[in-house]
Coordinates of C-alpha atoms in Angstrom, one line a residue:
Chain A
X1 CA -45.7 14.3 -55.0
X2 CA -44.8 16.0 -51.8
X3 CA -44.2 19.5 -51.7
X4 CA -41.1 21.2 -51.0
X5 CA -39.9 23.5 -47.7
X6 CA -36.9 25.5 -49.0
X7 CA -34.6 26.5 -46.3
X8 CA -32.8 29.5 -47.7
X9 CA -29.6 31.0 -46.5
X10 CA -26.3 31.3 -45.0
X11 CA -24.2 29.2 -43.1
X12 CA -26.8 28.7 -40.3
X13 CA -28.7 27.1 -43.5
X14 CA -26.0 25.7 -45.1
X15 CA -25.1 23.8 -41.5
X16 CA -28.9 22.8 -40.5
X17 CA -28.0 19.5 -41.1
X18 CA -25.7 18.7 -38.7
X19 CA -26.3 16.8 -35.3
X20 CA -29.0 18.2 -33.8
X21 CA -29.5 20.9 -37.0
X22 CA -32.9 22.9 -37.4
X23 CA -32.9 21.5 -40.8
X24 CA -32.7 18.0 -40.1
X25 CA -35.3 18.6 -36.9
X26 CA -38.2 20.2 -40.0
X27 CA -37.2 17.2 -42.2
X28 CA -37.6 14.8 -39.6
X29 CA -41.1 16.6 -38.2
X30 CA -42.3 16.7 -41.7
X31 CA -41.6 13.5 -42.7
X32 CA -44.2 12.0 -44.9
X33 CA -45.7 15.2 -45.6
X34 CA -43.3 17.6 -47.4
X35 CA -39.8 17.6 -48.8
X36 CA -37.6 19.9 -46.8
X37 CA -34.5 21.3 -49.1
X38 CA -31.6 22.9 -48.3
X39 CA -30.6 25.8 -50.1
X40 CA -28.3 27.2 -47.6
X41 CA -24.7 29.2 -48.9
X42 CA -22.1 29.9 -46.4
X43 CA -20.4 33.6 -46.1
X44 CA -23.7 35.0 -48.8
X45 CA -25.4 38.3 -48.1
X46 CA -28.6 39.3 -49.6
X47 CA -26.9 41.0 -52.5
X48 CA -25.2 37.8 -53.7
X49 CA -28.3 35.6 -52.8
X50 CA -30.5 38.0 -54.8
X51 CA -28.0 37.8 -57.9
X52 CA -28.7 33.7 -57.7
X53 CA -32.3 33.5 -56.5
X54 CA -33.9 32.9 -60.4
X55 CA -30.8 29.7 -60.6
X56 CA -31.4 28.3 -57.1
X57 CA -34.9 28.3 -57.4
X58 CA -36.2 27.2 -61.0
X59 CA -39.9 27.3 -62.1
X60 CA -42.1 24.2 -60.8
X61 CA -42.6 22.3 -64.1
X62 CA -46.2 22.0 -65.7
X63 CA -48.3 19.6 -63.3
X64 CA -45.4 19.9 -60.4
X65 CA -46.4 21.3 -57.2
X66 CA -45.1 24.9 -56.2
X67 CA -43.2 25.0 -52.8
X68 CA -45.4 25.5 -49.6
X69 CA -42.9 27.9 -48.0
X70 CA -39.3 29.0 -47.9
X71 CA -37.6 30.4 -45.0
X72 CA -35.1 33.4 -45.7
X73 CA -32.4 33.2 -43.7
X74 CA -30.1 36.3 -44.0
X75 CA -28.3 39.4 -42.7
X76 CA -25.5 37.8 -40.2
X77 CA -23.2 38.4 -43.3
X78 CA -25.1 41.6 -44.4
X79 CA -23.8 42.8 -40.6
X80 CA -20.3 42.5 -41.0
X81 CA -18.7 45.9 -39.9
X82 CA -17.7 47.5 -43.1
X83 CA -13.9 48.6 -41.8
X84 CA -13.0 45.1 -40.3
X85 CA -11.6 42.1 -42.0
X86 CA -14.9 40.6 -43.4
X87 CA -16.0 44.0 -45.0
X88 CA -16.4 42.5 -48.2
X89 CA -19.4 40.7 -46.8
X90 CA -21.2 44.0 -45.4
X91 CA -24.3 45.2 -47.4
X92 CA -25.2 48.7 -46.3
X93 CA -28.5 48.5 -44.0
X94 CA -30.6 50.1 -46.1
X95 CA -29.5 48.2 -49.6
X96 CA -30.2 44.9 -46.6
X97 CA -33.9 46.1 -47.1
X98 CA -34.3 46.7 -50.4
X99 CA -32.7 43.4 -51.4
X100 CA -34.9 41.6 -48.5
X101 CA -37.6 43.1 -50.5
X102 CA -36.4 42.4 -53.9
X103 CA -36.1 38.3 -53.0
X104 CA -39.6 38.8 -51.3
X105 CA -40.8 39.8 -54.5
X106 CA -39.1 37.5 -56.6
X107 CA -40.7 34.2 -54.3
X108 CA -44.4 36.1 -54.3
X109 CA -44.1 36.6 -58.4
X110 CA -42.7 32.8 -58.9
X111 CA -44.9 31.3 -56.6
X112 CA -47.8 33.7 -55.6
X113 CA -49.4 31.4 -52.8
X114 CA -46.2 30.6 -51.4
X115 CA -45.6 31.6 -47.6
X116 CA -42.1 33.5 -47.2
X117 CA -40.9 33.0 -43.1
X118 CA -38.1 35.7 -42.8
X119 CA -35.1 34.8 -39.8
X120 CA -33.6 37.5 -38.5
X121 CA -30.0 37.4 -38.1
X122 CA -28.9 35.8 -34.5
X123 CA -27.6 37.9 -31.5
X124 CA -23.4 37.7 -31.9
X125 CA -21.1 37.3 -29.0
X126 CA -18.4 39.6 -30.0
X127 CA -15.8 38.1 -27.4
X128 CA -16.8 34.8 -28.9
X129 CA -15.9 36.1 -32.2
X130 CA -12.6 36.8 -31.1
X131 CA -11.2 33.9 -29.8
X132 CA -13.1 31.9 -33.3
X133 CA -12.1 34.4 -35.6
X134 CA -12.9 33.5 -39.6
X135 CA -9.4 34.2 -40.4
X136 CA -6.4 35.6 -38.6
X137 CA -7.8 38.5 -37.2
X138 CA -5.0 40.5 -35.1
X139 CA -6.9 44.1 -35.0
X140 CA -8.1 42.8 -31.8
X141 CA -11.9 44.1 -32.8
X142 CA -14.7 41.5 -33.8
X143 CA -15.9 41.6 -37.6
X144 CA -19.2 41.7 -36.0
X145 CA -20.9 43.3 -33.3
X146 CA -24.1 42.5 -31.7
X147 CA -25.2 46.2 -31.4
X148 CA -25.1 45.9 -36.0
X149 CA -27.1 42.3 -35.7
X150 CA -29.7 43.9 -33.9
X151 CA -30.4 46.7 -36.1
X152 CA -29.9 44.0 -39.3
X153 CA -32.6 42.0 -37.0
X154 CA -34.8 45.0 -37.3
X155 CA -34.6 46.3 -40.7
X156 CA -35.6 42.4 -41.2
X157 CA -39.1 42.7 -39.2
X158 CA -39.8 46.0 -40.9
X159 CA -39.6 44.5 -44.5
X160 CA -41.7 41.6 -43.0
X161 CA -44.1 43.8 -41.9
X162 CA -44.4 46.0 -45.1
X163 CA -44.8 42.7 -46.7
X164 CA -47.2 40.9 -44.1
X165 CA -44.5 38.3 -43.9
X166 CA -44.4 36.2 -41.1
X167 CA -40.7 36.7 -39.3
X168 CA -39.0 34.7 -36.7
X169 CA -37.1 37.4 -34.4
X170 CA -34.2 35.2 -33.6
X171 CA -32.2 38.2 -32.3
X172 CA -34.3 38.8 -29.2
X173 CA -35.8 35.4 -28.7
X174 CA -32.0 34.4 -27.8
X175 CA -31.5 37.0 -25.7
X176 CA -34.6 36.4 -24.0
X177 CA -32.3 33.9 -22.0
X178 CA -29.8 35.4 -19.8
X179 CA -27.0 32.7 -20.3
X180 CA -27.5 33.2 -24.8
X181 CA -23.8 33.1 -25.4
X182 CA -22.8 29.5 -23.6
X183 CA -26.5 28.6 -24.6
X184 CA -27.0 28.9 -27.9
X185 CA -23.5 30.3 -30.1
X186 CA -21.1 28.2 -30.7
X187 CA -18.3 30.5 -31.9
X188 CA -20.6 34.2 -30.9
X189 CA -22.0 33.1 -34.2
X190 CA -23.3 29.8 -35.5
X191 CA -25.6 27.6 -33.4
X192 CA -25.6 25.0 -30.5
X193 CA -27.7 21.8 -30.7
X194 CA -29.7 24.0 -28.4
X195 CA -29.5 26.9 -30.4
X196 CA -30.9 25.2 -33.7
X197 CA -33.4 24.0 -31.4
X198 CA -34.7 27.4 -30.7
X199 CA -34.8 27.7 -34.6
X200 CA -36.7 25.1 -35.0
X201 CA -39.5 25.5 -32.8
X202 CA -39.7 28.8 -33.6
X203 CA -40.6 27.5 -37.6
X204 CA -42.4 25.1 -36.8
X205 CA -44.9 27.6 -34.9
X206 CA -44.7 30.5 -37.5
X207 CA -45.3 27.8 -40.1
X208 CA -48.4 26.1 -38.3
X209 CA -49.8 30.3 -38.1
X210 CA -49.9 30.1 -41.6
X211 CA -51.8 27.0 -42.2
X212 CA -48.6 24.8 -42.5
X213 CA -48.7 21.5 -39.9
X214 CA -48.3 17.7 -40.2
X215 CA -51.7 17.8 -39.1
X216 CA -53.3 19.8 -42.1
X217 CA -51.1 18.1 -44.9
X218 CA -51.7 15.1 -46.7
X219 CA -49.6 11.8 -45.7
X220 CA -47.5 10.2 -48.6
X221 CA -48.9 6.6 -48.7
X222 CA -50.6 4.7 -45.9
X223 CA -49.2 5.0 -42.0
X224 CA -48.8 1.4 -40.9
X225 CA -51.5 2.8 -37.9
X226 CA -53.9 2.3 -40.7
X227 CA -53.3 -1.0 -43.0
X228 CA -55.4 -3.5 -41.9
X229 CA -53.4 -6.5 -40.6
X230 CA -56.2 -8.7 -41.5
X231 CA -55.8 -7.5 -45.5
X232 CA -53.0 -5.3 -45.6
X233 CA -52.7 -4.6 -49.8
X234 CA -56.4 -3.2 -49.8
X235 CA -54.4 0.3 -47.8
X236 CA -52.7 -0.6 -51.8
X237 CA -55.5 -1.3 -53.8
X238 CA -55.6 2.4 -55.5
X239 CA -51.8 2.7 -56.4
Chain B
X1 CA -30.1 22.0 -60.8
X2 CA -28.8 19.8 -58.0
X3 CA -28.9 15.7 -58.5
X4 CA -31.2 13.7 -55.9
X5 CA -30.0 10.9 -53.7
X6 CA -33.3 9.0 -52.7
X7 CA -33.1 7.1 -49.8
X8 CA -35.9 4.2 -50.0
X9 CA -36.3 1.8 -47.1
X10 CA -38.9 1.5 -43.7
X11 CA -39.0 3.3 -40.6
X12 CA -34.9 2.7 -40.1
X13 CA -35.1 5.3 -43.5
X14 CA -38.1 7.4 -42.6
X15 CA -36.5 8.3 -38.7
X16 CA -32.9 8.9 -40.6
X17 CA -33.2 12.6 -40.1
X18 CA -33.5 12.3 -35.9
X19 CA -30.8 13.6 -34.1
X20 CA -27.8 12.0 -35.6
X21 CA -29.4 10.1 -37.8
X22 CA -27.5 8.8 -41.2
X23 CA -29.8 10.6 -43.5
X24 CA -29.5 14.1 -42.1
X25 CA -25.8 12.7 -41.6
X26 CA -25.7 12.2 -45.6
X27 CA -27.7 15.0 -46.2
X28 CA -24.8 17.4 -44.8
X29 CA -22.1 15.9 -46.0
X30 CA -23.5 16.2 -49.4
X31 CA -24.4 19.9 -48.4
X32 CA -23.9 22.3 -51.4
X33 CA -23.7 18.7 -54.1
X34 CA -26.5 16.9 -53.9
X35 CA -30.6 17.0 -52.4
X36 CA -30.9 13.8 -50.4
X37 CA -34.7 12.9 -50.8
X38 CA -36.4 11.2 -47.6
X39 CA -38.8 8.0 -49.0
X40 CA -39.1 6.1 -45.7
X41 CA -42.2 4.3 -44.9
X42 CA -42.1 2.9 -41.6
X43 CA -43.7 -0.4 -41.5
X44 CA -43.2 -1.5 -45.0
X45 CA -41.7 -4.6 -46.5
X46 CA -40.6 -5.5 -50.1
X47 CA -43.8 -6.3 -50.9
X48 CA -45.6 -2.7 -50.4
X49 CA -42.9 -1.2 -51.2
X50 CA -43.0 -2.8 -54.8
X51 CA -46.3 -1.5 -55.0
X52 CA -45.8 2.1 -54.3
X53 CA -42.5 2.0 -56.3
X54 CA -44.1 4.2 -59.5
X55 CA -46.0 6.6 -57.8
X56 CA -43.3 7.3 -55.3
X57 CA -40.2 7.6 -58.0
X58 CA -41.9 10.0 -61.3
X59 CA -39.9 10.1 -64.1
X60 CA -38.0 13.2 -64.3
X61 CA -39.4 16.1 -66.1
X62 CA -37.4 16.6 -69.9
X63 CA -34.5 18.2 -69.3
X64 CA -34.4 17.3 -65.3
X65 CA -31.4 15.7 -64.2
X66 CA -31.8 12.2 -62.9
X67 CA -31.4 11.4 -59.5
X68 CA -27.7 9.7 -59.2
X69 CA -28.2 6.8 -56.5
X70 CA -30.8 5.4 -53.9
X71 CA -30.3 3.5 -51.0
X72 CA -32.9 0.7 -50.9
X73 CA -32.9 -0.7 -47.5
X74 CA -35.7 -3.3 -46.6
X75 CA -35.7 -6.5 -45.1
X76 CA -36.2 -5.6 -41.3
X77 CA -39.7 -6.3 -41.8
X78 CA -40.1 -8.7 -44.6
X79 CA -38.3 -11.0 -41.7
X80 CA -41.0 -10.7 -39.2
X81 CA -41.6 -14.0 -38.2
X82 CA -45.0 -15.6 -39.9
X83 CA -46.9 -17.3 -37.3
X84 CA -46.0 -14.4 -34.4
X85 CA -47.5 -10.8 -33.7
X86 CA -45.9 -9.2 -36.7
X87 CA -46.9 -11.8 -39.4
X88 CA -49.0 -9.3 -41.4
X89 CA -45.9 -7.4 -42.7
X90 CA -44.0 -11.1 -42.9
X91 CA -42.7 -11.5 -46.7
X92 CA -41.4 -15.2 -47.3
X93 CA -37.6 -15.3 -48.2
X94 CA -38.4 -16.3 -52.3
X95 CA -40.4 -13.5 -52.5
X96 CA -38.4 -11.2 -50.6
X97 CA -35.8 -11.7 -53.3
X98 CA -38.0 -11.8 -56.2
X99 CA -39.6 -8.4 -54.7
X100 CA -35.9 -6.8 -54.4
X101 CA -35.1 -8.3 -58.1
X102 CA -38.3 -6.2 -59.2
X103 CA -37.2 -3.3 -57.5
X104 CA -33.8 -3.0 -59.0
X105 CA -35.6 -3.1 -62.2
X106 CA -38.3 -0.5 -61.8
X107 CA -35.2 1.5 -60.7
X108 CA -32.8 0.3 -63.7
X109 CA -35.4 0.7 -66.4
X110 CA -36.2 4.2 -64.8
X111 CA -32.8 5.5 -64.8
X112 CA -30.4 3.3 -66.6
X113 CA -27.2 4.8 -64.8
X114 CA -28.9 5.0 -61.0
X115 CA -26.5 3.3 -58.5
X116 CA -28.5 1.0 -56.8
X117 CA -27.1 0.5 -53.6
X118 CA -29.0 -2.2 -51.3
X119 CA -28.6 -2.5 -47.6
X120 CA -29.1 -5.7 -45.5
X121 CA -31.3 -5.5 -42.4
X122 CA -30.0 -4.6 -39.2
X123 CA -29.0 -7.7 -36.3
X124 CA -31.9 -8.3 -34.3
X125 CA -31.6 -7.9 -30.4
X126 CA -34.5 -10.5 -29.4
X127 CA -34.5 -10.0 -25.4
X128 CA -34.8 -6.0 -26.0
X129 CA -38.0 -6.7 -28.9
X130 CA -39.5 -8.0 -26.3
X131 CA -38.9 -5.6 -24.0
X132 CA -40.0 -3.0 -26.3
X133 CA -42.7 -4.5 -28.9
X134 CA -44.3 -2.7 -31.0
X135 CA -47.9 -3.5 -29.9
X136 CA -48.5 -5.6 -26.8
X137 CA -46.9 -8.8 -26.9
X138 CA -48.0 -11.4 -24.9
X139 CA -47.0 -14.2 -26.2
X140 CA -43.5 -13.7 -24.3
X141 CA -41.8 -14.3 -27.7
X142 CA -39.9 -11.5 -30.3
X143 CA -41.5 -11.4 -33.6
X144 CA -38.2 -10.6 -35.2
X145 CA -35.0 -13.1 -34.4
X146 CA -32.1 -12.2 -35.1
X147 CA -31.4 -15.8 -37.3
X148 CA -34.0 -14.9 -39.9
X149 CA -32.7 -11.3 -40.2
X150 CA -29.5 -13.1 -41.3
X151 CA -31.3 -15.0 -44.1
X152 CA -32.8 -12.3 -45.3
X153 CA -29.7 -10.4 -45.2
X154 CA -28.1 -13.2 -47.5
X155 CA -30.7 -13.1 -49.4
X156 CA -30.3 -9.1 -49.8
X157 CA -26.1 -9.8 -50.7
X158 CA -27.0 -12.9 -53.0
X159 CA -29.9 -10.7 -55.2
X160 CA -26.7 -7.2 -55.2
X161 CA -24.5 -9.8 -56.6
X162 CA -26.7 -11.3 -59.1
X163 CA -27.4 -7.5 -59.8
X164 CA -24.2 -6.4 -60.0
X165 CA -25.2 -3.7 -56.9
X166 CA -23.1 -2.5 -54.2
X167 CA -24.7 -3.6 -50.6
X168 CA -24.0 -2.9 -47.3
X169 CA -23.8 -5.8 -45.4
X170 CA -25.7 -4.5 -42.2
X171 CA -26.3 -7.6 -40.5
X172 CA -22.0 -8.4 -40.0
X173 CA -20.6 -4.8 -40.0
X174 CA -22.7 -4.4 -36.7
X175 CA -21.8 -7.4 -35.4
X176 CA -18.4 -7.2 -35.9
X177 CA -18.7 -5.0 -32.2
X178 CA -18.9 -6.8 -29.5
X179 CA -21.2 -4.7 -27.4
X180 CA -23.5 -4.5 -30.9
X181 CA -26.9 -4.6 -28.8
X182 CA -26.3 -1.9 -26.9
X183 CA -23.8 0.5 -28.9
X184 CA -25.7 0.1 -32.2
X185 CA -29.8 -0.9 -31.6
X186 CA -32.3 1.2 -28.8
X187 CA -35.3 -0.9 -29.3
X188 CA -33.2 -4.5 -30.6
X189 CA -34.4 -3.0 -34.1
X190 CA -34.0 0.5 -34.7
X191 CA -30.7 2.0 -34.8
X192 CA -28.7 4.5 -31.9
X193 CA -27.0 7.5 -33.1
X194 CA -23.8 5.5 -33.2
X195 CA -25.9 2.7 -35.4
X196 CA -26.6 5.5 -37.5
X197 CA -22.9 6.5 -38.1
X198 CA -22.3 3.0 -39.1
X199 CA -24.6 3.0 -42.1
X200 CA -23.8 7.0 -42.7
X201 CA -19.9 6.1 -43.6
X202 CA -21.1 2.7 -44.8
X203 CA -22.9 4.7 -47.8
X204 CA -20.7 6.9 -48.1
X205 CA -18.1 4.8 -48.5
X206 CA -20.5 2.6 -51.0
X207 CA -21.1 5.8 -53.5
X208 CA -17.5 6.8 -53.3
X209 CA -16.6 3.3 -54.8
X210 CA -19.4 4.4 -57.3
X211 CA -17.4 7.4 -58.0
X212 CA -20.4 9.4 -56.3
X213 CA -18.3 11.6 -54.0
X214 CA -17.9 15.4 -52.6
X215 CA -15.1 15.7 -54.2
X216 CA -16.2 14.4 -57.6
X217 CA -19.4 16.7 -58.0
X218 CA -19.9 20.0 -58.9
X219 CA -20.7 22.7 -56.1
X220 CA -23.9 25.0 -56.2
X221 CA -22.4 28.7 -56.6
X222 CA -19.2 29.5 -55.8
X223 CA -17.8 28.7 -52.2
X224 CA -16.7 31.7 -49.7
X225 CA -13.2 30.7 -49.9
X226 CA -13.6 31.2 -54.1
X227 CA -14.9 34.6 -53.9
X228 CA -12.6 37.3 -54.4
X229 CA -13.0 39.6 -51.2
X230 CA -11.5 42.6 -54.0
X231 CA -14.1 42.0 -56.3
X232 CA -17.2 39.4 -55.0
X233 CA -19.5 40.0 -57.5
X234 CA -17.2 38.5 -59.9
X235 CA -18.0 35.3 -59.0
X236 CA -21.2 35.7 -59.7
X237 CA -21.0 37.6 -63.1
X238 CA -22.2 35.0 -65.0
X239 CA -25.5 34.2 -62.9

């Protein structure tokens, strides 16, 4: 039985599987070690997540395995400006928190050894937004602005530190590079290949920090590298 | 509780979530439906595979929904040729058949209304094996051809008809391009991104004709576009 990775989230979950997805990149890097599954919900916010966190993740039954990690994934929806068109999407700042904390909670009480990798919300590219507005949008103002994302992005690092939760600060690791909006957003929002790439790498470090690596977990079955042409079913003999 | 699609095959299965690959390809399609479970082994043949068969697939816990297809996709190494580099993982044609036989009936006996959907090897590209073998070759010739992958391949159709499965037919569909070699293989075995897309909308298309499609499955939670930006937590009132 392998253990499970859940990828928890938005739409930048929900899409990890597409070409080039950070999703599909921690399947394919944990591939015959762990089980990485999806659990990503376009347009949520943390209050909605939190509402369906005890249906999306059910207890492991007796003898399973409990999950190695989950990444938590939210805030870009929690960030919608509350007087533009996706204000039903906003969750006040400080309700972002508490309900980061709540779903914190709820992962260390289900599965106490588990290790919970927060993702801050991305940088946004308000002009970007614009010109690939969600719906008709004819204010003329973006529904998000990167100034909000960057203070979602730090209420998200706080609750990781008052929980000694590793984080992944996505906000400023983008903007580390000076061409972020071409680079990495596809629509001021959502990801590039390159973009997802970033993700990726960034989880897979955080991950290996906590103990999680191809290296340190058990391989499901024998690697070819190690049947013995000469006799290959005695790599079988014990199954 | 989401239903599992397995996907069961060699290394063509266990590298399906690369960039563009048909597993992380089915995987996102399937986003927000169904958990599409990774059981690749690179290396393996019917044989092994057999083996393995109960310890990879447990039954599913009381009350646990069973999984709704798997793709079993083996052959490519079953046909390595018996008296060249590759012989160890050679599987004679009988056995190859009688192997796949057993293997629909693990899965039939397991869960009596899995689709079973069996998919031939891939064409064989003999100049580029040797170009790129797998260990050092110097015997100067491939220890795959491309003729044996065929009767394997018929072997694979002939054993889904006795069956009554749904194959893919690997073997012609990426033949039926002229330019197969280079469009569809990168190492005159292992598949290209756009040999990937063939088998990704070959499946699909496969399940659909089972009646296993996105738009026949139930979607976890309520979609953005179902959620009443007047009142959201409605949609989730009964969660």
């Amino acid at each position: 039985m392998r253990p499970k990775i859940y990828l928890y989230g938005d739409s930048i979950t929900e899409e990890s599987f597409g070409d080039g997805g950070w999703g599909a990149s921690l399947s394919h890097h944990f591939s015959r070690t762990v089980d990485v599954v999806l659990r990503g919900y376009s347009g949520y916010n943390t209050r909605w997540a939190l509402k369906v966190a005890e249906r999306i993740f059910p207890p492991v039954e007796s003898g399973g395995v409990p999950p190695l990690a989950v990444t938590v994934f939210f805030g870009a929806n929690d960030a919608c400006l509350p007087d533009r068109y996706s204000a039903f999407q906003n969750v006040p700042l400080h309700e972002y928190k508490q309900n980061l904390h709540s779903i914190i909670s709820f992962f260390k009480k289900r599965w106490p050894e588990i290790v919970i990798l927060l993702i801050t919300p991305p940088p946004i590219d308000e002009d970007a937004r614009l010109r690939h507005p969600y719906i008709e949008n004819p204010s003329g103002l973006p529904e998000r602005t990167n100034e909000a994302a960057g203070a979602y992005a730090q209420a998200c690092i706080s609750v990781a530190k008052e929980c000694g939760c590793p984080v992944v600060d996505l906000w400023i690791k983008m903007q580390e590079c000076p061409d972020w909006k071409q680079a990495y957003l596809s629509d001021g929002l959502h990801l590039t290949q390159a973009g997802n790439r970033i993700v990726f790498e960034e989880v897979v470090k955080k991950l290996k920090e906590q103990g999680i690596s191809v290296e340190n977990l058990p391989v499901d079955l024998p690697l070819i590298a190690n049947i013995d042409p000469q006799d290959p079913l005695k790599a079988f003999q014990d199954y």
